Amino acid sequence: MKTKISGVELRRIAMPLVAPFRTSFGVESSRDVLVVRVVTPDGEGWAECAAMSEPRYCSEYVDGAQDVLRRFLIPALSGSGLDADALGRAVEPFTGHRMAKSALQTAVLDAQLRASGESFGSFLGAARDRVPCGVSVGIMDTVGELLDAVEGYVAEGYVRIKLKIEPGWDVAPVRAVRERFGDDLLLQVDANAAYSLADAGQLAKLDDFGLLMIEQPLANDDLVQHARLAGRLRTPLCLDESIESAAHAAAAIELGACSVINVKPARVGGYLEARRVHDVARAHGVPVWCGGMLETGIGRAANVALAALPGFTLPGDTSGSSRYFATDVTEPFVLREGHLDVPTGPGLGVEPLPDVLAEVTTSREWIAL
Ligand code: NPQ
Ligand code: MG
């Protein structure tokens, strides 16, 4: 028996960040998050959309995601009922818009799992009940500020540090962090596509610092050039923006464009596809880890569940709530011994706190089905 979906609520919330987060593509000091709530006659499911306010990380942006959900994606699921697999097929005729698709599918999956009493972790195939956590550290004005920030995160217990880099902010900050915290610190960098193959010589200087990986040094569509770069570096290459599907993952591995993959469910269109990326990578012996998009507790819960799959052998950007927000919309995720517990309740295992949610809400829209 198919459970019908009555409608979908699209809500926007304003979530100020505890500190501005600077990357090679811009600075963000507040998240404008699209929250999706799928409603059935006897339940509901929640998700958040990873799209940023502006199309800088990728082509999607939050107003665009809301538009495509309202006009195309939500109407397309009228026939599919409460079934995340069927939803995947129903939205397939529409190209791209993976973050919007991911949010809708995740909310449907949450409703489906709540109804059957199964947790996200159990559904996805989690192999452990807690996951080790890393943290992504933005570009700063000075190396001194960076060292203070890293010191704070190390003191909180984060087991791996990722430094955002760009031309002019790469070797010096990496050297300073290595000198201050020693060779045992698990350390990696993320360029968010800020370099070109002509910078291979500069990137090769990072080989001296024992980094776990360099993440997405070149442009998103430069798989062949990533493969060339990989041949000129000792440091492993990881792809993030370049991998939008399991097919891309297979192609990148085959080409030698990466030896590690950052899996972000939103970037690949949802948790079902994210699991397929994991499966492809694992079959090739390529380690994966779970990326982050500055999620609230709603998105964080599902990420932590995914990060518990057996192929996730590296610590992810699954930081605690306090890394980004003074007040989260769910019970906060708190690090214990550098780990976060995988939620065990039905579905995501967390729910937005009604009072907090009401306080941060800036708009609501109901799409009836
Ligand atoms: C990455 N995330 O791995 C992304 C990039 C990123 C945790 O480093 C607002 C919303 C700001 C999403 C900044 C991390 C963001 C964002 C950076 C994503 O490349
Ligand atoms: Mg990245």
Short mmCIF file of N, CA and C in Angstrom, two decimals, residues 129-231:
data_model
loop_
_atom_site.label_atom_id
_atom_site.label_comp_id
_atom_site.label_asym_id
_atom_site.label_seq_id
_atom_site.Cartn_x
_atom_site.Cartn_y
_atom_site.Cartn_z
N ASP A 129 28.77 2.86 15.66
CA ASP A 129 27.76 3.68 16.33
C ASP A 129 28.24 5.10 16.63
N ARG A 130 29.51 5.39 16.30
CA ARG A 130 29.99 6.77 16.39
C ARG A 130 31.06 7.00 15.33
N VAL A 131 31.27 8.26 14.96
CA VAL A 131 32.23 8.53 13.88
C VAL A 131 33.25 9.58 14.33
N PRO A 132 34.53 9.40 13.92
CA PRO A 132 35.55 10.39 14.26
C PRO A 132 35.33 11.66 13.43
N CYS A 133 35.59 12.82 14.04
CA CYS A 133 35.23 14.08 13.39
C CYS A 133 36.41 15.00 13.12
N GLY A 134 36.39 15.57 11.93
CA GLY A 134 37.35 16.60 11.56
C GLY A 134 36.66 17.95 11.51
N VAL A 135 37.44 18.98 11.24
CA VAL A 135 36.88 20.33 11.15
C VAL A 135 37.56 21.07 10.01
N SER A 136 36.78 21.90 9.32
CA SER A 136 37.27 22.68 8.19
C SER A 136 37.52 24.11 8.68
N VAL A 137 38.74 24.60 8.48
CA VAL A 137 39.13 25.90 9.02
C VAL A 137 39.31 26.90 7.88
N GLY A 138 38.58 27.99 7.94
CA GLY A 138 38.57 28.97 6.86
C GLY A 138 39.87 29.75 6.71
N ILE A 139 39.97 30.48 5.60
CA ILE A 139 41.11 31.35 5.35
C ILE A 139 41.02 32.55 6.31
N MET A 140 42.15 32.91 6.90
CA MET A 140 42.17 34.00 7.90
C MET A 140 43.02 35.16 7.39
N ASP A 141 42.94 36.28 8.08
CA ASP A 141 43.76 37.44 7.71
C ASP A 141 45.23 37.22 8.03
N THR A 142 45.50 36.51 9.14
CA THR A 142 46.90 36.29 9.54
C THR A 142 47.11 34.84 9.98
N VAL A 143 48.36 34.39 9.91
CA VAL A 143 48.72 33.06 10.37
C VAL A 143 48.48 32.93 11.88
N GLY A 144 48.70 34.02 12.61
CA GLY A 144 48.47 34.00 14.06
C GLY A 144 47.01 33.66 14.39
N GLU A 145 46.09 34.30 13.68
CA GLU A 145 44.66 34.00 13.89
C GLU A 145 44.36 32.54 13.57
N LEU A 146 44.97 32.04 12.50
CA LEU A 146 44.74 30.65 12.10
C LEU A 146 45.22 29.70 13.19
N LEU A 147 46.42 29.96 13.74
CA LEU A 147 46.96 29.08 14.77
C LEU A 147 46.07 29.08 16.01
N ASP A 148 45.52 30.24 16.37
CA ASP A 148 44.59 30.31 17.51
C ASP A 148 43.35 29.45 17.24
N ALA A 149 42.82 29.58 16.02
CA ALA A 149 41.62 28.81 15.67
C ALA A 149 41.90 27.31 15.73
N VAL A 150 43.01 26.89 15.13
CA VAL A 150 43.35 25.46 15.11
C VAL A 150 43.56 24.96 16.53
N GLU A 151 44.24 25.78 17.35
CA GLU A 151 44.47 25.37 18.74
C GLU A 151 43.16 25.09 19.47
N GLY A 152 42.17 25.96 19.24
CA GLY A 152 40.85 25.77 19.86
C GLY A 152 40.21 24.46 19.42
N TYR A 153 40.27 24.17 18.13
CA TYR A 153 39.64 22.93 17.62
C TYR A 153 40.37 21.69 18.14
N VAL A 154 41.69 21.75 18.18
CA VAL A 154 42.45 20.61 18.70
C VAL A 154 42.07 20.38 20.17
N ALA A 155 41.93 21.48 20.91
CA ALA A 155 41.55 21.36 22.32
C ALA A 155 40.15 20.76 22.48
N GLU A 156 39.26 21.04 21.52
CA GLU A 156 37.91 20.46 21.57
C GLU A 156 37.90 18.97 21.24
N GLY A 157 38.99 18.48 20.66
CA GLY A 157 39.09 17.05 20.39
C GLY A 157 39.01 16.65 18.93
N TYR A 158 38.86 17.61 18.02
CA TYR A 158 38.80 17.25 16.60
C TYR A 158 40.02 16.43 16.23
N VAL A 159 39.80 15.34 15.50
CA VAL A 159 40.89 14.40 15.22
C VAL A 159 41.60 14.71 13.90
N ARG A 160 41.06 15.65 13.14
CA ARG A 160 41.66 15.99 11.85
C ARG A 160 41.33 17.43 11.51
N ILE A 161 42.34 18.15 11.01
CA ILE A 161 42.17 19.56 10.66
C ILE A 161 42.26 19.71 9.14
N LYS A 162 41.33 20.45 8.57
CA LYS A 162 41.39 20.77 7.14
C LYS A 162 41.52 22.28 6.99
N LEU A 163 42.56 22.70 6.29
CA LEU A 163 42.76 24.13 6.07
C LEU A 163 42.27 24.50 4.68
N LYS A 164 41.48 25.55 4.60
CA LYS A 164 41.10 26.08 3.29
C LYS A 164 42.31 26.84 2.74
N ILE A 165 42.64 26.61 1.47
CA ILE A 165 43.77 27.31 0.87
C ILE A 165 43.35 28.01 -0.42
N GLU A 166 44.17 28.95 -0.87
CA GLU A 166 44.03 29.62 -2.16
C GLU A 166 45.41 30.17 -2.51
N PRO A 167 45.63 30.58 -3.77
CA PRO A 167 46.94 31.14 -4.11
C PRO A 167 47.26 32.31 -3.17
N GLY A 168 48.44 32.28 -2.56
CA GLY A 168 48.82 33.30 -1.59
C GLY A 168 48.56 32.88 -0.15
N TRP A 169 47.79 31.82 0.05
CA TRP A 169 47.50 31.29 1.40
C TRP A 169 47.56 29.77 1.31
N ASP A 170 48.78 29.23 1.16
CA ASP A 170 48.90 27.77 1.08
C ASP A 170 50.11 27.26 1.87
N VAL A 171 51.33 27.42 1.34
CA VAL A 171 52.49 26.84 2.01
C VAL A 171 52.71 27.45 3.40
N ALA A 172 52.60 28.78 3.51
CA ALA A 172 52.88 29.43 4.80
C ALA A 172 51.94 28.95 5.92
N PRO A 173 50.63 28.96 5.72
CA PRO A 173 49.76 28.46 6.81
C PRO A 173 49.99 26.98 7.12
N VAL A 174 50.21 26.15 6.08
CA VAL A 174 50.43 24.73 6.32
C VAL A 174 51.73 24.53 7.13
N ARG A 175 52.80 25.24 6.74
CA ARG A 175 54.06 25.12 7.47
C ARG A 175 53.88 25.55 8.92
N ALA A 176 53.16 26.65 9.14
CA ALA A 176 52.98 27.17 10.50
C ALA A 176 52.21 26.19 11.37
N VAL A 177 51.16 25.57 10.80
CA VAL A 177 50.37 24.61 11.57
C VAL A 177 51.21 23.36 11.88
N ARG A 178 51.99 22.90 10.92
CA ARG A 178 52.87 21.74 11.17
C ARG A 178 53.89 22.06 12.26
N GLU A 179 54.50 23.27 12.18
CA GLU A 179 55.53 23.62 13.17
C GLU A 179 54.94 23.70 14.56
N ARG A 180 53.72 24.26 14.65
CA ARG A 180 53.10 24.48 15.95
C ARG A 180 52.51 23.19 16.56
N PHE A 181 51.92 22.32 15.72
CA PHE A 181 51.17 21.16 16.25
C PHE A 181 51.84 19.82 15.96
N GLY A 182 52.94 19.83 15.22
CA GLY A 182 53.70 18.59 15.04
C GLY A 182 53.22 17.72 13.89
N ASP A 183 54.00 16.66 13.63
CA ASP A 183 53.75 15.81 12.47
C ASP A 183 52.63 14.80 12.70
N ASP A 184 52.21 14.60 13.96
CA ASP A 184 51.18 13.59 14.22
C ASP A 184 49.77 14.10 13.92
N LEU A 185 49.59 15.42 13.86
CA LEU A 185 48.27 15.98 13.58
C LEU A 185 47.82 15.56 12.17
N LEU A 186 46.63 14.96 12.08
CA LEU A 186 46.07 14.64 10.76
C LEU A 186 45.65 15.96 10.12
N LEU A 187 46.29 16.26 8.98
CA LEU A 187 46.14 17.57 8.36
C LEU A 187 45.92 17.43 6.85
N GLN A 188 45.00 18.19 6.32
CA GLN A 188 44.75 18.20 4.87
C GLN A 188 44.32 19.60 4.45
N VAL A 189 44.29 19.83 3.13
CA VAL A 189 43.91 21.16 2.63
C VAL A 189 42.83 21.04 1.56
N ASP A 190 42.07 22.13 1.38
CA ASP A 190 40.98 22.17 0.40
C ASP A 190 41.05 23.50 -0.35
N ALA A 191 41.21 23.43 -1.69
CA ALA A 191 41.40 24.64 -2.49
C ALA A 191 40.12 25.11 -3.17
N ASN A 192 39.05 24.32 -3.11
CA ASN A 192 37.81 24.71 -3.80
C ASN A 192 38.07 25.26 -5.20
N ALA A 193 38.87 24.53 -5.95
CA ALA A 193 39.08 24.80 -7.38
C ALA A 193 39.81 26.11 -7.69
N ALA A 194 40.65 26.58 -6.75
CA ALA A 194 41.27 27.90 -6.90
C ALA A 194 42.57 27.90 -7.71
N TYR A 195 43.06 26.73 -8.12
CA TYR A 195 44.35 26.66 -8.83
C TYR A 195 44.16 26.19 -10.27
N SER A 196 45.26 26.30 -11.05
CA SER A 196 45.28 25.71 -12.38
C SER A 196 46.50 24.81 -12.48
N LEU A 197 46.57 24.03 -13.55
CA LEU A 197 47.69 23.10 -13.70
C LEU A 197 49.03 23.83 -13.72
N ALA A 198 49.01 25.09 -14.11
CA ALA A 198 50.24 25.90 -14.11
C ALA A 198 50.78 26.10 -12.69
N ASP A 199 49.94 25.86 -11.67
CA ASP A 199 50.38 26.01 -10.28
C ASP A 199 50.95 24.70 -9.71
N ALA A 200 51.17 23.70 -10.56
CA ALA A 200 51.63 22.39 -10.06
C ALA A 200 52.89 22.53 -9.21
N GLY A 201 53.79 23.42 -9.61
CA GLY A 201 55.04 23.60 -8.86
C GLY A 201 54.78 24.09 -7.45
N GLN A 202 53.89 25.06 -7.33
CA GLN A 202 53.53 25.59 -6.00
C GLN A 202 52.86 24.51 -5.16
N LEU A 203 51.92 23.76 -5.75
CA LEU A 203 51.21 22.71 -5.00
C LEU A 203 52.18 21.59 -4.59
N ALA A 204 53.21 21.34 -5.41
CA ALA A 204 54.19 20.30 -5.07
C ALA A 204 54.97 20.67 -3.81
N LYS A 205 55.06 21.97 -3.50
CA LYS A 205 55.76 22.37 -2.26
C LYS A 205 55.03 21.83 -1.03
N LEU A 206 53.73 21.56 -1.16
CA LEU A 206 52.97 21.02 -0.04
C LEU A 206 53.35 19.56 0.25
N ASP A 207 54.04 18.90 -0.69
CA ASP A 207 54.48 17.51 -0.50
C ASP A 207 55.37 17.35 0.73
N ASP A 208 56.04 18.42 1.16
CA ASP A 208 56.96 18.33 2.29
C ASP A 208 56.25 18.19 3.64
N PHE A 209 54.92 18.37 3.68
CA PHE A 209 54.26 18.51 4.97
C PHE A 209 53.40 17.32 5.39
N GLY A 210 53.50 16.21 4.67
CA GLY A 210 52.80 14.99 5.10
C GLY A 210 51.30 15.16 5.18
N LEU A 211 50.71 15.85 4.21
CA LEU A 211 49.26 16.05 4.23
C LEU A 211 48.53 14.77 3.84
N LEU A 212 47.35 14.56 4.44
CA LEU A 212 46.53 13.40 4.07
C LEU A 212 46.08 13.51 2.62
N MET A 213 45.82 14.73 2.16
CA MET A 213 45.33 14.94 0.79
C MET A 213 45.25 16.43 0.48
N ILE A 214 45.20 16.72 -0.82
CA ILE A 214 44.81 18.04 -1.32
C ILE A 214 43.45 17.87 -1.98
N GLU A 215 42.46 18.61 -1.51
CA GLU A 215 41.09 18.48 -2.00
C GLU A 215 40.81 19.50 -3.10
N GLN A 216 40.28 19.05 -4.21
CA GLN A 216 39.79 19.87 -5.32
C GLN A 216 40.68 21.07 -5.63
N PRO A 217 41.94 20.81 -6.06
CA PRO A 217 42.81 21.94 -6.42
C PRO A 217 42.36 22.65 -7.69
N LEU A 218 41.85 21.89 -8.69
CA LEU A 218 41.56 22.46 -10.01
C LEU A 218 40.05 22.57 -10.24
N ALA A 219 39.71 23.13 -11.40
CA ALA A 219 38.30 23.39 -11.72
C ALA A 219 37.47 22.11 -11.72
N ASN A 220 36.18 22.27 -11.48
CA ASN A 220 35.24 21.16 -11.33
C ASN A 220 35.26 20.21 -12.53
N ASP A 221 35.37 20.76 -13.74
CA ASP A 221 35.26 19.91 -14.94
C ASP A 221 36.63 19.51 -15.50
N ASP A 222 37.67 19.64 -14.70
CA ASP A 222 39.04 19.33 -15.15
C ASP A 222 39.54 17.96 -14.68
N LEU A 223 38.79 16.89 -14.96
CA LEU A 223 39.22 15.56 -14.51
C LEU A 223 40.57 15.16 -15.11
N VAL A 224 40.75 15.42 -16.40
CA VAL A 224 41.99 15.03 -17.06
C VAL A 224 43.17 15.79 -16.46
N GLN A 225 42.96 17.07 -16.19
CA GLN A 225 44.05 17.86 -15.61
C GLN A 225 44.34 17.44 -14.17
N HIS A 226 43.30 17.03 -13.43
CA HIS A 226 43.56 16.48 -12.09
C HIS A 226 44.42 15.23 -12.21
N ALA A 227 44.15 14.40 -13.20
CA ALA A 227 44.97 13.19 -13.39
C ALA A 227 46.43 13.57 -13.69
N ARG A 228 46.62 14.59 -14.52
CA ARG A 228 47.99 15.05 -14.81
C ARG A 228 48.66 15.55 -13.54
N LEU A 229 47.90 16.36 -12.77
CA LEU A 229 48.46 16.91 -11.54
C LEU A 229 48.83 15.79 -10.57
N ALA A 230 47.98 14.78 -10.47
CA ALA A 230 48.24 13.66 -9.55
C ALA A 230 49.60 13.04 -9.83
N GLY A 231 49.98 12.99 -11.12
CA GLY A 231 51.27 12.42 -11.51
C GLY A 231 52.45 13.28 -11.10
#
